[in-house]
Tab-separated table of C-alpha atoms and ligand atoms in Angstrom:
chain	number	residue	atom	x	y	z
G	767	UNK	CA	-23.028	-20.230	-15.108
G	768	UNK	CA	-20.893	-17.341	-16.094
G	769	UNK	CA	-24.281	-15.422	-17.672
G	770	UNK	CA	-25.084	-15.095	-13.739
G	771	UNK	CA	-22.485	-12.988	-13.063
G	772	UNK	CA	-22.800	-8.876	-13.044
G	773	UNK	CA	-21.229	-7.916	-16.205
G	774	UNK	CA	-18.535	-5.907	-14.474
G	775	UNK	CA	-17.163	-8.946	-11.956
G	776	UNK	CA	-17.442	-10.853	-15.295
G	777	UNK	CA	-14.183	-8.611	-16.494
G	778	UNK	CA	-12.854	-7.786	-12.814
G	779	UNK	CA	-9.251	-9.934	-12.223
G	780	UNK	CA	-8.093	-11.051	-8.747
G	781	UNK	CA	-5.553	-8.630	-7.051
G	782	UNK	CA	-2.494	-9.513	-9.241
G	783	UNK	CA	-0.135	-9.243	-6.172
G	784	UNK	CA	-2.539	-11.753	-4.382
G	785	UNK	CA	-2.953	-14.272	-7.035
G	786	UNK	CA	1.061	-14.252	-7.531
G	787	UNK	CA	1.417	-14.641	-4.063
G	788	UNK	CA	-1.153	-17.816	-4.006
G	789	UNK	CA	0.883	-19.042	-7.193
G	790	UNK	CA	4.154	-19.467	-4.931
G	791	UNK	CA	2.336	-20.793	-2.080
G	792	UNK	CA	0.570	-23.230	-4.675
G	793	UNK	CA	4.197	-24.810	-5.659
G	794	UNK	CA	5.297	-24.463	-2.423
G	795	UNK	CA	2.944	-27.144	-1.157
G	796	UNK	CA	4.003	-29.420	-3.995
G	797	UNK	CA	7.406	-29.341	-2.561
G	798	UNK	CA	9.027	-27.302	-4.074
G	799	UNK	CA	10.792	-24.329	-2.223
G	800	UNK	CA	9.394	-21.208	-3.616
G	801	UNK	CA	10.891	-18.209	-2.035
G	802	UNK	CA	8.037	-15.973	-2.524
G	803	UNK	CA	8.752	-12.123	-3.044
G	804	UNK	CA	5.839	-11.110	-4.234
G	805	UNK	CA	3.199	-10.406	-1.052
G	806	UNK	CA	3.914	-6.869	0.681
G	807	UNK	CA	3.226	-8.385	3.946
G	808	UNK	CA	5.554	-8.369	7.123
G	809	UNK	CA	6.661	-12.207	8.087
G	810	UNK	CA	7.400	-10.258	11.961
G	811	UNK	CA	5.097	-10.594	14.242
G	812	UNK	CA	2.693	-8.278	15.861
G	813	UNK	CA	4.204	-6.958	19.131
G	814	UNK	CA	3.270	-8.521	22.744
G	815	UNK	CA	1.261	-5.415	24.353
G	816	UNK	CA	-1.183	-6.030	21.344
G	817	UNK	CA	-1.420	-9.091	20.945
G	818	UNK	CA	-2.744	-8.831	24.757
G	819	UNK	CA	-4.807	-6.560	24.210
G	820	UNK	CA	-6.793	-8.852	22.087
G	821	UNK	CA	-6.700	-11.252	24.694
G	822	UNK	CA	-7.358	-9.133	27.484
G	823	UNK	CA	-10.422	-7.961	24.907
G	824	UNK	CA	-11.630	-11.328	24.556
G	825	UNK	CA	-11.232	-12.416	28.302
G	826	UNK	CA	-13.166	-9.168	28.832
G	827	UNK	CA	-16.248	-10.509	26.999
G	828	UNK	CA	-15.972	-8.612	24.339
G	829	UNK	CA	-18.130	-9.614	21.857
G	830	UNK	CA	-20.637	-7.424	20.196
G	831	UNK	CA	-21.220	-4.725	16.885
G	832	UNK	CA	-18.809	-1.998	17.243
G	833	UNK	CA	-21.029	1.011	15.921
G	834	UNK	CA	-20.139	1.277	12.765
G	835	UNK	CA	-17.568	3.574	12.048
G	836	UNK	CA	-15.366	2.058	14.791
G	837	UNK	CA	-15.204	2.102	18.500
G	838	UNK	CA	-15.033	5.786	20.319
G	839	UNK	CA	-11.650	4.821	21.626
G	840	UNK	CA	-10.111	3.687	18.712
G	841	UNK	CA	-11.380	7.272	16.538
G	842	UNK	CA	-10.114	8.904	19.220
G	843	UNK	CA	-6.800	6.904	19.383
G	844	UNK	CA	-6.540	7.701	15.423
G	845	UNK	CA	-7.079	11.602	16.314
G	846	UNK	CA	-4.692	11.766	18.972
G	847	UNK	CA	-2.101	9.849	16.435
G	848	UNK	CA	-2.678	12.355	13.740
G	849	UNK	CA	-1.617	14.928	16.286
G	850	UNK	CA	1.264	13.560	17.248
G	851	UNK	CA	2.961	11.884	14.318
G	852	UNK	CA	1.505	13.836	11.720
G	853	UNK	CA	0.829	17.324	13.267
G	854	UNK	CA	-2.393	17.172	12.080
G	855	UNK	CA	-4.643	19.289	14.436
G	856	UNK	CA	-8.198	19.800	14.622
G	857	UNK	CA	-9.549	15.921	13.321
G	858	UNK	CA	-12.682	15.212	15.336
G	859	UNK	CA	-13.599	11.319	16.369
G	860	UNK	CA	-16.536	11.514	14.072
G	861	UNK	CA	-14.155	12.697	11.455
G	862	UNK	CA	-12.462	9.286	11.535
G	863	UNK	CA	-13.966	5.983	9.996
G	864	UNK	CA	-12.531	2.008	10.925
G	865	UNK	CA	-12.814	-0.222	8.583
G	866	UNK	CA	-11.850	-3.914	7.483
G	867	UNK	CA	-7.967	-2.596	6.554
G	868	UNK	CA	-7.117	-0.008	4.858
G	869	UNK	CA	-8.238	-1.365	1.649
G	870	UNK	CA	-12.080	-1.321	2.781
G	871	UNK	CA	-11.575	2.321	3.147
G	872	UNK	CA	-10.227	2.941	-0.457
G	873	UNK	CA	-13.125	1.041	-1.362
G	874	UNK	CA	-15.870	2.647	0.392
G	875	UNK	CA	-14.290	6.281	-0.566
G	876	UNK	CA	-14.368	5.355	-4.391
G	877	UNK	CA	-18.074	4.146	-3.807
G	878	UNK	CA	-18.646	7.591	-1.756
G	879	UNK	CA	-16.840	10.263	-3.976
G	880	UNK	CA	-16.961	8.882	-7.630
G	881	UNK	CA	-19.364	7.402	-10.213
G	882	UNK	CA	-19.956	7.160	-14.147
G	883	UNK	CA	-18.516	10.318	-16.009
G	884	UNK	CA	-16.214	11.311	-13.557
G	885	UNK	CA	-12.136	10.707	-14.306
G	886	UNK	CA	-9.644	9.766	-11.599
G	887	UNK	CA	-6.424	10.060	-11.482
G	888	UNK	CA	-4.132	7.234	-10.830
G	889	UNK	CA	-0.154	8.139	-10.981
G	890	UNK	CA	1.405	4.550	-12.303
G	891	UNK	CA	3.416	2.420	-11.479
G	892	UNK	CA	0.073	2.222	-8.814
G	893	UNK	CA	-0.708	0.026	-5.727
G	894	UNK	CA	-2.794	-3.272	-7.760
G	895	UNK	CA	-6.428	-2.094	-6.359
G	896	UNK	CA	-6.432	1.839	-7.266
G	897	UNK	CA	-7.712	1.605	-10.532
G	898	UNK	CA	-10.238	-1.356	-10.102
G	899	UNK	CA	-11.720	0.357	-7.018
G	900	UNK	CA	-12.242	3.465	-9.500
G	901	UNK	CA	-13.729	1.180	-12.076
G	902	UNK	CA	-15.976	-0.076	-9.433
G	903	UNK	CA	-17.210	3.351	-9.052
G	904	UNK	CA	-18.470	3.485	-12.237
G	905	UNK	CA	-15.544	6.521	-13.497
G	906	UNK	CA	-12.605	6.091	-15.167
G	907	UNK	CA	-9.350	5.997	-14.019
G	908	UNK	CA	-6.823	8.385	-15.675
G	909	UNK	CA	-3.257	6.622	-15.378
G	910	UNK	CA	-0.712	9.126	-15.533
G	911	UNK	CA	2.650	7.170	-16.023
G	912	UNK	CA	5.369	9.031	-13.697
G	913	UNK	CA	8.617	7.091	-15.237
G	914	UNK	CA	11.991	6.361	-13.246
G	915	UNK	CA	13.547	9.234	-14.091
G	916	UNK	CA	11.535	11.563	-12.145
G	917	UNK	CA	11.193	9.129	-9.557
G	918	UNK	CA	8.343	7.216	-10.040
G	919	UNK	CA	6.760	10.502	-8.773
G	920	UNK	CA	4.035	12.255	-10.452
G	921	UNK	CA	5.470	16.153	-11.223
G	922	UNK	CA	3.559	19.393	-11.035
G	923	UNK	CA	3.592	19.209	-14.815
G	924	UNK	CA	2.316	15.923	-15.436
G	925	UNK	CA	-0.936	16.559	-12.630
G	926	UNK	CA	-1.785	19.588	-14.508
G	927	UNK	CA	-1.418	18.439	-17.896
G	928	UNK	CA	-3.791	15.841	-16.835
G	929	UNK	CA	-6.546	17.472	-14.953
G	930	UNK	CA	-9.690	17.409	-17.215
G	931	UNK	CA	-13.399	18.743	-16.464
G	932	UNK	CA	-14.409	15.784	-15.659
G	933	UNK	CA	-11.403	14.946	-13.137
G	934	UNK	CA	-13.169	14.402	-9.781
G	935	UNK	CA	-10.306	12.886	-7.584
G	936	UNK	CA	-6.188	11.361	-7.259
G	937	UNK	CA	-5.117	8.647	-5.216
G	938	UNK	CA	-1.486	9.939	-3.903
G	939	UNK	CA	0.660	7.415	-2.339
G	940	UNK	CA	3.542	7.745	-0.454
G	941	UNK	CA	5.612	5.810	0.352
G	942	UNK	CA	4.518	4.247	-2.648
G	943	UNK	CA	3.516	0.953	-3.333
G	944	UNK	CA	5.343	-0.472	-5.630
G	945	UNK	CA	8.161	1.442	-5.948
G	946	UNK	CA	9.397	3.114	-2.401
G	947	UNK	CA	9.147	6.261	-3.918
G	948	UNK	CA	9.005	9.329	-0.737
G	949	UNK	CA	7.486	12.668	-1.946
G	950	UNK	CA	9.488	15.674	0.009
G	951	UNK	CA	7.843	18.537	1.308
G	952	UNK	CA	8.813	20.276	-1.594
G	953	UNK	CA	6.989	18.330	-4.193
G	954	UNK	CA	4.121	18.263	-1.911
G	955	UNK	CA	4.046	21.799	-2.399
G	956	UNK	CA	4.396	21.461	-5.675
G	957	UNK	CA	1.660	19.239	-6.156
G	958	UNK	CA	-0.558	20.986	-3.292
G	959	UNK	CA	-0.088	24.334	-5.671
G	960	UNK	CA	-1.869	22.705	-8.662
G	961	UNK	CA	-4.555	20.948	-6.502
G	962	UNK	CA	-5.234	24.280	-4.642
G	963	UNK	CA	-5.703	25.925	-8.506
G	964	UNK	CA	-8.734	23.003	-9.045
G	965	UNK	CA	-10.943	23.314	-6.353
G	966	UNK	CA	-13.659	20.367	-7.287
G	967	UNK	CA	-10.469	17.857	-6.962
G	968	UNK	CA	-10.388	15.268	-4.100
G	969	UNK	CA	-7.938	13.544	-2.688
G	970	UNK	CA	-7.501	9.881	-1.205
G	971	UNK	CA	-3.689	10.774	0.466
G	972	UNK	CA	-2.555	6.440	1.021
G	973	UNK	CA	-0.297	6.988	4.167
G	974	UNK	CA	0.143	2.938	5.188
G	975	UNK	CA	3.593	2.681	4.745
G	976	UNK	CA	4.313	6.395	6.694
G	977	UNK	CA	6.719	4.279	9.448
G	978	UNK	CA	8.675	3.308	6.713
G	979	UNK	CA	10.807	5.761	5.531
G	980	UNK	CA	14.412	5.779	5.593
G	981	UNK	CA	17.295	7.766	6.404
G	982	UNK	CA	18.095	10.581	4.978
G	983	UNK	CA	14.525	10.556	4.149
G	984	UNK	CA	11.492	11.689	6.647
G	985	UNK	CA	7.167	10.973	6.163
G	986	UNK	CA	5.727	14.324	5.515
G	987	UNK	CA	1.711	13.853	4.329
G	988	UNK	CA	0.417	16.267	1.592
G	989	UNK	CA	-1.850	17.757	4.596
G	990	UNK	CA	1.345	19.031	6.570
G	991	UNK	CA	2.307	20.611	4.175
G	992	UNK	CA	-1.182	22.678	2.670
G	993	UNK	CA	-3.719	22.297	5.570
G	994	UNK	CA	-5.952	23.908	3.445
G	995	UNK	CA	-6.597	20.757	1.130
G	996	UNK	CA	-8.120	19.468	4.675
G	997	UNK	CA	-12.104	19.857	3.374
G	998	UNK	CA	-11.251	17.741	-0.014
G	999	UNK	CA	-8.636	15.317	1.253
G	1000	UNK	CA	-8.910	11.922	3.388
G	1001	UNK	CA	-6.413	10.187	4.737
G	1002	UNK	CA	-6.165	6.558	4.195
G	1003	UNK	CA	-3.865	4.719	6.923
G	1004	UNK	CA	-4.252	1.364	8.936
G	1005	UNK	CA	-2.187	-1.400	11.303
G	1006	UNK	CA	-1.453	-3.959	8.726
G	1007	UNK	CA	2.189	-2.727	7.773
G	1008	UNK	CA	3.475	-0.988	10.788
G	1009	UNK	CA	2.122	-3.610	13.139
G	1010	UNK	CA	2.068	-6.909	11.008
G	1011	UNK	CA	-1.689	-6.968	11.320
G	1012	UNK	CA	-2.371	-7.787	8.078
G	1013	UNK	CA	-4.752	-10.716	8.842
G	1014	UNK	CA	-6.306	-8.290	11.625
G	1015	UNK	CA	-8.033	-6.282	9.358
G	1016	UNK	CA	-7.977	-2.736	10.870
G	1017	UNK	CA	-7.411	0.270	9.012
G	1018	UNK	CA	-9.095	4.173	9.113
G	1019	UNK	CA	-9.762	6.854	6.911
G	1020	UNK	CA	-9.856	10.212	8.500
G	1021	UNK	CA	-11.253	13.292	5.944
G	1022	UNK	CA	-14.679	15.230	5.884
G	1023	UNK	CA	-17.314	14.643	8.297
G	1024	UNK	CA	-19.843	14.093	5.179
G	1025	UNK	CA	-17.565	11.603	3.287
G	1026	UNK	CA	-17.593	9.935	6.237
G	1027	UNK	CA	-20.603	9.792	6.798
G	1028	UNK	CA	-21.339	8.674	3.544
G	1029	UNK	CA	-18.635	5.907	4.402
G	1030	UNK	CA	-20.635	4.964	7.127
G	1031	UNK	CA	-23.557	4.657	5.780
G	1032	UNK	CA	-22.598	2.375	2.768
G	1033	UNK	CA	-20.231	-0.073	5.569
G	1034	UNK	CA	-23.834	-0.474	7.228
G	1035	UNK	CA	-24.709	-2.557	4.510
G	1036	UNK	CA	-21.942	-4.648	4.027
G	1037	UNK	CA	-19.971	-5.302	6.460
G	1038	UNK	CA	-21.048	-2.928	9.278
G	1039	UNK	CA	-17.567	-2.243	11.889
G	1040	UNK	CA	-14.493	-4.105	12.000
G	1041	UNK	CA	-13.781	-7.056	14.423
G	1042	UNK	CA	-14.387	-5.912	17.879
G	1043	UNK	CA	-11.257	-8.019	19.534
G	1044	UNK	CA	-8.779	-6.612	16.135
G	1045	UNK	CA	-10.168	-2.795	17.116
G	1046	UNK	CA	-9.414	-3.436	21.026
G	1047	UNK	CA	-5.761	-4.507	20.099
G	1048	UNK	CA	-5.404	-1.469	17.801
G	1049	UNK	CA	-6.130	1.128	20.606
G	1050	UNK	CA	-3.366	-0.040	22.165
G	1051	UNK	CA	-1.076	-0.418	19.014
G	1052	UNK	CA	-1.755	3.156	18.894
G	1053	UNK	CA	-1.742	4.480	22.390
G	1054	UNK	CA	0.991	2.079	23.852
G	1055	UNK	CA	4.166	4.281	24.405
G	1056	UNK	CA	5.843	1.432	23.789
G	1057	UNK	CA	4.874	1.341	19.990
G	1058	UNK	CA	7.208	4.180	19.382
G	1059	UNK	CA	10.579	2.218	19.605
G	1060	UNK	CA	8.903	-0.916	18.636
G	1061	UNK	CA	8.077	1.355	15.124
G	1062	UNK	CA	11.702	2.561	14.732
G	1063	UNK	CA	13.415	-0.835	15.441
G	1064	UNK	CA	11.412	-2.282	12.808
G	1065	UNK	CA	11.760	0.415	10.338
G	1066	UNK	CA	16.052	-0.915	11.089
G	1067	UNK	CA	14.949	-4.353	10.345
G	1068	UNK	CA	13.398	-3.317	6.756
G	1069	UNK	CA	16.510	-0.851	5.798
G	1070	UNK	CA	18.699	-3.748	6.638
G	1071	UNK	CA	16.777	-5.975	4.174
G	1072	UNK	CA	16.273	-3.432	1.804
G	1073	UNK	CA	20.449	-2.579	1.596
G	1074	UNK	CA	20.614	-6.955	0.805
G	1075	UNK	CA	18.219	-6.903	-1.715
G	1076	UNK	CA	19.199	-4.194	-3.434
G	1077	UNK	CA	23.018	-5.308	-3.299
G	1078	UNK	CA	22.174	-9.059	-4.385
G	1079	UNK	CA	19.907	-7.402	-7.341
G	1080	UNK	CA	22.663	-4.258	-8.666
G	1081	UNK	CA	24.467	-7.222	-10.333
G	1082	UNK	CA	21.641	-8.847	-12.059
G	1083	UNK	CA	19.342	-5.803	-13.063
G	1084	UNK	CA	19.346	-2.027	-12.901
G	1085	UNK	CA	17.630	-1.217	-8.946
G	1086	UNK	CA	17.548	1.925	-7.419
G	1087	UNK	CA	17.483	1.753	-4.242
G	1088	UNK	CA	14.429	2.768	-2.554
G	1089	UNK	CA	13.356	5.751	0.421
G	1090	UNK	CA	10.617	3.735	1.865
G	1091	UNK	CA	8.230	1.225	2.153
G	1092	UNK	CA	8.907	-2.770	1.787
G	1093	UNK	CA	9.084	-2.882	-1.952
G	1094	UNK	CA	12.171	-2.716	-4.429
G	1095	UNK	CA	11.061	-2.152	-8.333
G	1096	UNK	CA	13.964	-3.814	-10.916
G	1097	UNK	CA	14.390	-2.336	-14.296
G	1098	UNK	CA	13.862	-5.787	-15.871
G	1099	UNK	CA	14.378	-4.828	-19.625
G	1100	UNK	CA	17.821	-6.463	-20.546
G	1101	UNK	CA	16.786	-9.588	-18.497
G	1102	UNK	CA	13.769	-10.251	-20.768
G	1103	UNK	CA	16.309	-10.022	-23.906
G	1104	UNK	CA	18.456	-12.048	-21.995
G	1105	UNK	CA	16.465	-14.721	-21.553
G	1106	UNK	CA	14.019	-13.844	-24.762
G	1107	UNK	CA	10.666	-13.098	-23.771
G	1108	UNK	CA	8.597	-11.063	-24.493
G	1109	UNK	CA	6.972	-9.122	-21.391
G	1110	UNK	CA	7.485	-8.889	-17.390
G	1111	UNK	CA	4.837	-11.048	-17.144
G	1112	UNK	CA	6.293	-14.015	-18.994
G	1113	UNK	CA	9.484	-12.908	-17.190
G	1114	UNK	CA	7.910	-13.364	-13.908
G	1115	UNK	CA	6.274	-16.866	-14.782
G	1116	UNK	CA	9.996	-17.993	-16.289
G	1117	UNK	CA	11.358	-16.340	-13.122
G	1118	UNK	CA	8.950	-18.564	-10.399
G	1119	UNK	CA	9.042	-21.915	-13.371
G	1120	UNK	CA	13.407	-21.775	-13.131
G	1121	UNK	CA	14.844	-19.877	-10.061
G	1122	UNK	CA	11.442	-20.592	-7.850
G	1123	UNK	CA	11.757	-16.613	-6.955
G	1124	UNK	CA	8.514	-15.139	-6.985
G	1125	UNK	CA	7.573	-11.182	-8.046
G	1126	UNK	CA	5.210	-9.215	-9.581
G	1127	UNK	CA	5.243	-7.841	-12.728
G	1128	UNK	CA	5.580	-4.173	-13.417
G	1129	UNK	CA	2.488	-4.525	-16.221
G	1130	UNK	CA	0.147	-5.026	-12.863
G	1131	UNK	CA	1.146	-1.936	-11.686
G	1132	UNK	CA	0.334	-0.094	-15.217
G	1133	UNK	CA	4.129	0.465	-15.693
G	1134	UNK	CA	6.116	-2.109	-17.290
G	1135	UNK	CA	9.691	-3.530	-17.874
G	1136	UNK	CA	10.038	-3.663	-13.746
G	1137	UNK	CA	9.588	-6.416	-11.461
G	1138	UNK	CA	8.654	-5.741	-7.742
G	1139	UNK	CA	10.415	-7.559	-5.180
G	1140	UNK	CA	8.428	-7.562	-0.974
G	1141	UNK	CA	11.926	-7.773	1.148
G	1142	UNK	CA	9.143	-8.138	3.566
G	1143	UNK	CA	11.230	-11.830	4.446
G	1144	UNK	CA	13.874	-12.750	6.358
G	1145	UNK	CA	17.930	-11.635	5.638
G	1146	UNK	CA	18.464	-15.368	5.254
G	1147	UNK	CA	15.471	-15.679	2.324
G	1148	UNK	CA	16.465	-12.376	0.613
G	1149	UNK	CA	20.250	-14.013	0.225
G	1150	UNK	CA	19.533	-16.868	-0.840
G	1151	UNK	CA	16.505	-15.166	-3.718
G	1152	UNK	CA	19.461	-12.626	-5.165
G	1153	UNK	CA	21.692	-15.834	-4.977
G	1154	UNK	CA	19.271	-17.748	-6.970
G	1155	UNK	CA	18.803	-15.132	-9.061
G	1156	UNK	CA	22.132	-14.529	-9.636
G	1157	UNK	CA	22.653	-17.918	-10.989
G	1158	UNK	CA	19.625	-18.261	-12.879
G	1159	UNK	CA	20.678	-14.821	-14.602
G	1160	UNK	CA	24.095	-16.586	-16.124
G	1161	UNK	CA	22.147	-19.691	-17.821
G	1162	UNK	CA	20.811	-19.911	-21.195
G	1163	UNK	CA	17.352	-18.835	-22.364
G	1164	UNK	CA	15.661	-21.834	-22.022
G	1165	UNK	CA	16.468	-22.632	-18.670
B	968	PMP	N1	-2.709	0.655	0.312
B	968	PMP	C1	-1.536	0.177	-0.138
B	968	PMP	C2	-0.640	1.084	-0.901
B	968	PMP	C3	-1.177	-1.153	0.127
B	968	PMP	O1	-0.008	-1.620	-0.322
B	968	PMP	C4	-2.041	-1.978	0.849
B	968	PMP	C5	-1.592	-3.403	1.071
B	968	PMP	N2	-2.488	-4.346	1.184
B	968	PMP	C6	-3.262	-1.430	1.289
B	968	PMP	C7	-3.556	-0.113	1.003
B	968	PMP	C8	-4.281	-2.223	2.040
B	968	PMP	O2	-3.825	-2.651	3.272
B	968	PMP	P1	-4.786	-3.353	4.341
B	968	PMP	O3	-6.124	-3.554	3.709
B	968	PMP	O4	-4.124	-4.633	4.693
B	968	PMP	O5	-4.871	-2.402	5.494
B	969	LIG	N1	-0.582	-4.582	-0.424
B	969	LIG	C1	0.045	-5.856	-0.464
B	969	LIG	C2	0.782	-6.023	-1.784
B	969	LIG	O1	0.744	-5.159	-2.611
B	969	LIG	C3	-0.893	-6.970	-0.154
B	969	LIG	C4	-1.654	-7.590	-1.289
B	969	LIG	C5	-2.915	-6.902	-1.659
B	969	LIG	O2	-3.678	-6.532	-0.764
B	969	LIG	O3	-3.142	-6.734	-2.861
B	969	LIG	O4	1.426	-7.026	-1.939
C-alpha cells in the first residue's frame, strides 16, 4: 500500500507535539492517570460573549460559504485589532486572510512564498510545524540553533551569518513556542537592521501567543518597531491561545495584498473559508470590550502556573523561567545521566513509562537536551506533575 503514497508524505512524521499528546491520552484511557504536559492548549474555557455569539450565529441561520478569505466583518475586526493592540496602521480588509487556525495560514504562506531552491530560515529550538511546512514547499529549511545562553533568541550575528543567495524567507516567533522566549524592541531592531540590509527576504512574524507576555516584559511585533518591513512581512495570529479556541479553528494572516491573494487563491482549493458559526464568534472575541480584561485575567492565570512549574522543576532540572507564552523548556542533560539514557527522547518515553508525566522532547524542536513542559493545566495538575517528578528524579535508573 505504502508505494501509493506521494514520496514526500511517505517521509513526513505526525506533529511530534500532537502524537505525544495522543500518547498520554492513549494510557490515559487504559487507566492509568497520565498528567499530560505536552499539548500547548488552554484547558479554560472560551469566554461567555463568544460562545454566544456562535449561538446567536447559528440561531441566526447562519449557514453558508464565507467568501474565502473570511467574512468582511471579521477582516475588518482583525484591522481594527492591529490598530489598537499593535499600532499597526494602514492594514486594509483585503489585506487580511481567515483561515482554519493559525496553522492553515503558515501553511498556505509557505505554499505562496517558497518552492525548490529557495532556503528558509528557521531559528531552533522552533514551533514542531515550521520546518515541515518549508519542506512542503519544496525549499529547504535553514535551522539556525539560537542556544540558552542568548536566550533561545536568534542574534543579529547569527541572522546574518546565515543569510545565503538563495535565502528567500524566516519564520520569527515571539513569544516563542517552545521556549517563552520575548524579543524586546531592541533586538527587533537589531534583527529589523539586518533584514532591512537583504531586501528579497520575507518574513512570516508568528504573533499567537502576543497576550501572553509577562511582567516586566511587554509584546512588541517586529512591524512596530521597522514599519518599513510592512511590503515583505505577514503577520501570522489567530483565537486558539488567547481565547481557548483551539478546536474552533480561526486564525488570520495579515501581510501584502498579493500574498494574500495568492493565499486565497490556493484556500479555494482546499478548504475554501473557515467555519461560518467559529468566524461569527471571533468578531466578537475581537470586538467585545469585554475581551480586554477577560485577556489580562487570563494572562494572571498562566503567570501563576508558570511561577509553580518553574518552582516544582528548579529542584529537579536547570529551568529558566520564561517571559511568555504557555511553555517552560528544562535543561534535561544531567537527568538523562541520571537515569542513563541516551537522548530526550528516550528521556521523555522513560519520563511518561515511570512518573506518567508527559513532555516533549527538545530533539522535536531541532534543539536538544530540553524537555518542554504546556502549564497550559490546572495549579492542582502542575503540583502534583513537579511532585511526581520530584520523586521519580530520586529513584534508580531503572525505575
Ligand atoms: N504557531 C505556533 C507557534 C503555535 O504554537 C501554534 C499552536 N498550535 C500555532 C501556530 C497554530 O495554532 P492554531 O492552528 O491552533 O491557530
Ligand atoms: N501548538 C500546540 C503545541 O505546540 C498544539 C499542537 C500542534 O498544533 O502541533 O503543543
Amino acid at each position: 500500500m505504502n508505494d501509493f503514497l506521494n514520496h514526500f508524505v511517505k517521509c513526513i512524521p505526525s506533529s511530534p507535539t500532537l502524537a505525544m499528546s495522543e500518547q498520554a491520552n492513549h494510557l490515559a484511557k487504559q487507566g492509568i492517570e497520565v498528567i499530560n504536559l505536552s499539548v500547548g492548549e488552554p484547558d479554560l474555557p472560551v469566554p461567555e460573549w463568544v460562545r454566544t455569539a456562535a449561538m446567536d450565529a447559528i440561531i441566526r441561520g447562519e449557514h453558508e460559504y464565507t467568501p474565502i478569505a473570511g467574512l468582511p466583518e471579521l477582516r475588518q475586526a482583525v484591522v481594527d485589532k492591529l490598530v489598537r493592540e499593535n499600532h499597526l496602521l494602514g492594514y486594509q480588509p483585503s489585506q487580511v486572510i481567515v483561515g482554519n487556525g493559525a496553522k492553515q495560514v503558515l501553511f498556505n504562506s509557505c505554499m505562496v512564498l517558497f518552492q525548490s531552491g529557495n532556503e528558509v530560515i528557521v531559528p531552533a529550538p522552533y514551533w514542531v510545524s515550521y520546518p515541515t511546512m518549508v519542506e512542503m514547499s519544496g525549499a529547504t529549511p535553514v535551522i539556525v540553533g539560537c542556544p540558552e545562553h542568548d536566550g533561545f533568541k536568534l542574534s543579529a550575528e547569527r541572522l546574518r551569518a546565515n543569510i545565503g543567495p538563495k535565502t528567500r524567507g524566516i519564520f520569527l516567533n515571539s513569544p516563542s513556542n517552545p521556549t517563552g522566549a520575548v524579543y524586546t524592541p531592541t533586538e527587533w531592531r537589531d534583527l529589523a537592521d539586518v533584514l532591512l540590509e537583504h531586501p528579497d527576504l520575507f518574513i512570516i512574524c508568528d504573533d499567537i501567543y502576543e497576550h501572553l507576555v509577562y511582567d516586566p516584559y511587554h509584546f512588541t511585533t517586529l512591524l512596530e518597531i521597522e514599519p518599513t518591513l510592512k511590503d515583505r512581512t505577514l503577520v501570522v495570529n489567530g483565537l486558539s491561545k488567547s481565547f481557548s479556541m483551539t478546536g474552533w479553528r480561526v486564525g488570520y494572516g495579515v501581510g501584502p495584498a498579493a500574498i494574500i491573494s495568492g493565499m486565497t487563491r490556493l484556500q479555494s482549493h482546499s478548504t475554501s473559508g473557515a467555519s461560518c458559526i467559529a468566524q461569527w464568534a471571533a468578531i466578537e472575541a475581537l470586538n467585545n470590550p469585554q475581551s480586554q480584561s477577560f485577556l489580562q485575567q487570563r494572562k494572571e492565570i498562566f503567570e501563576k502556573r508558570r511561577d509553580i512549574l518553574v518552582q516544582g522543576l528548579q529542584d529537579i532540572m536547570p529551568v529558566q523561567s520564561p517571559a511568555g507564552a504557555f511553555y517552560v523548556y528544562a535543561n534535561v542533560l544531567d537527568m538523562m545521566k541520571q537515569k542513563g539514557v541516551q537522548s530526550d527522547l528516550d528521556l521523555g518515553q522513560a519520563m511518561l513509562k515511570h512518573a506518567h508525566v508527559s513532555g516533549v522532547p527538545g530533539t522535536e524542536f531541532g534543539l536538544p537536551g530540553y524537555m518542554r513542559f504546556s502549564y497550559a493545566t490546572s495549579e492542582d495538575r502542575l503540583h502534583k506533575a513537579t511532585e511526581r517528578l520530584q520523586n521519580w528524579a530520586t529513584q534508580t535508573p531503572s525505575s
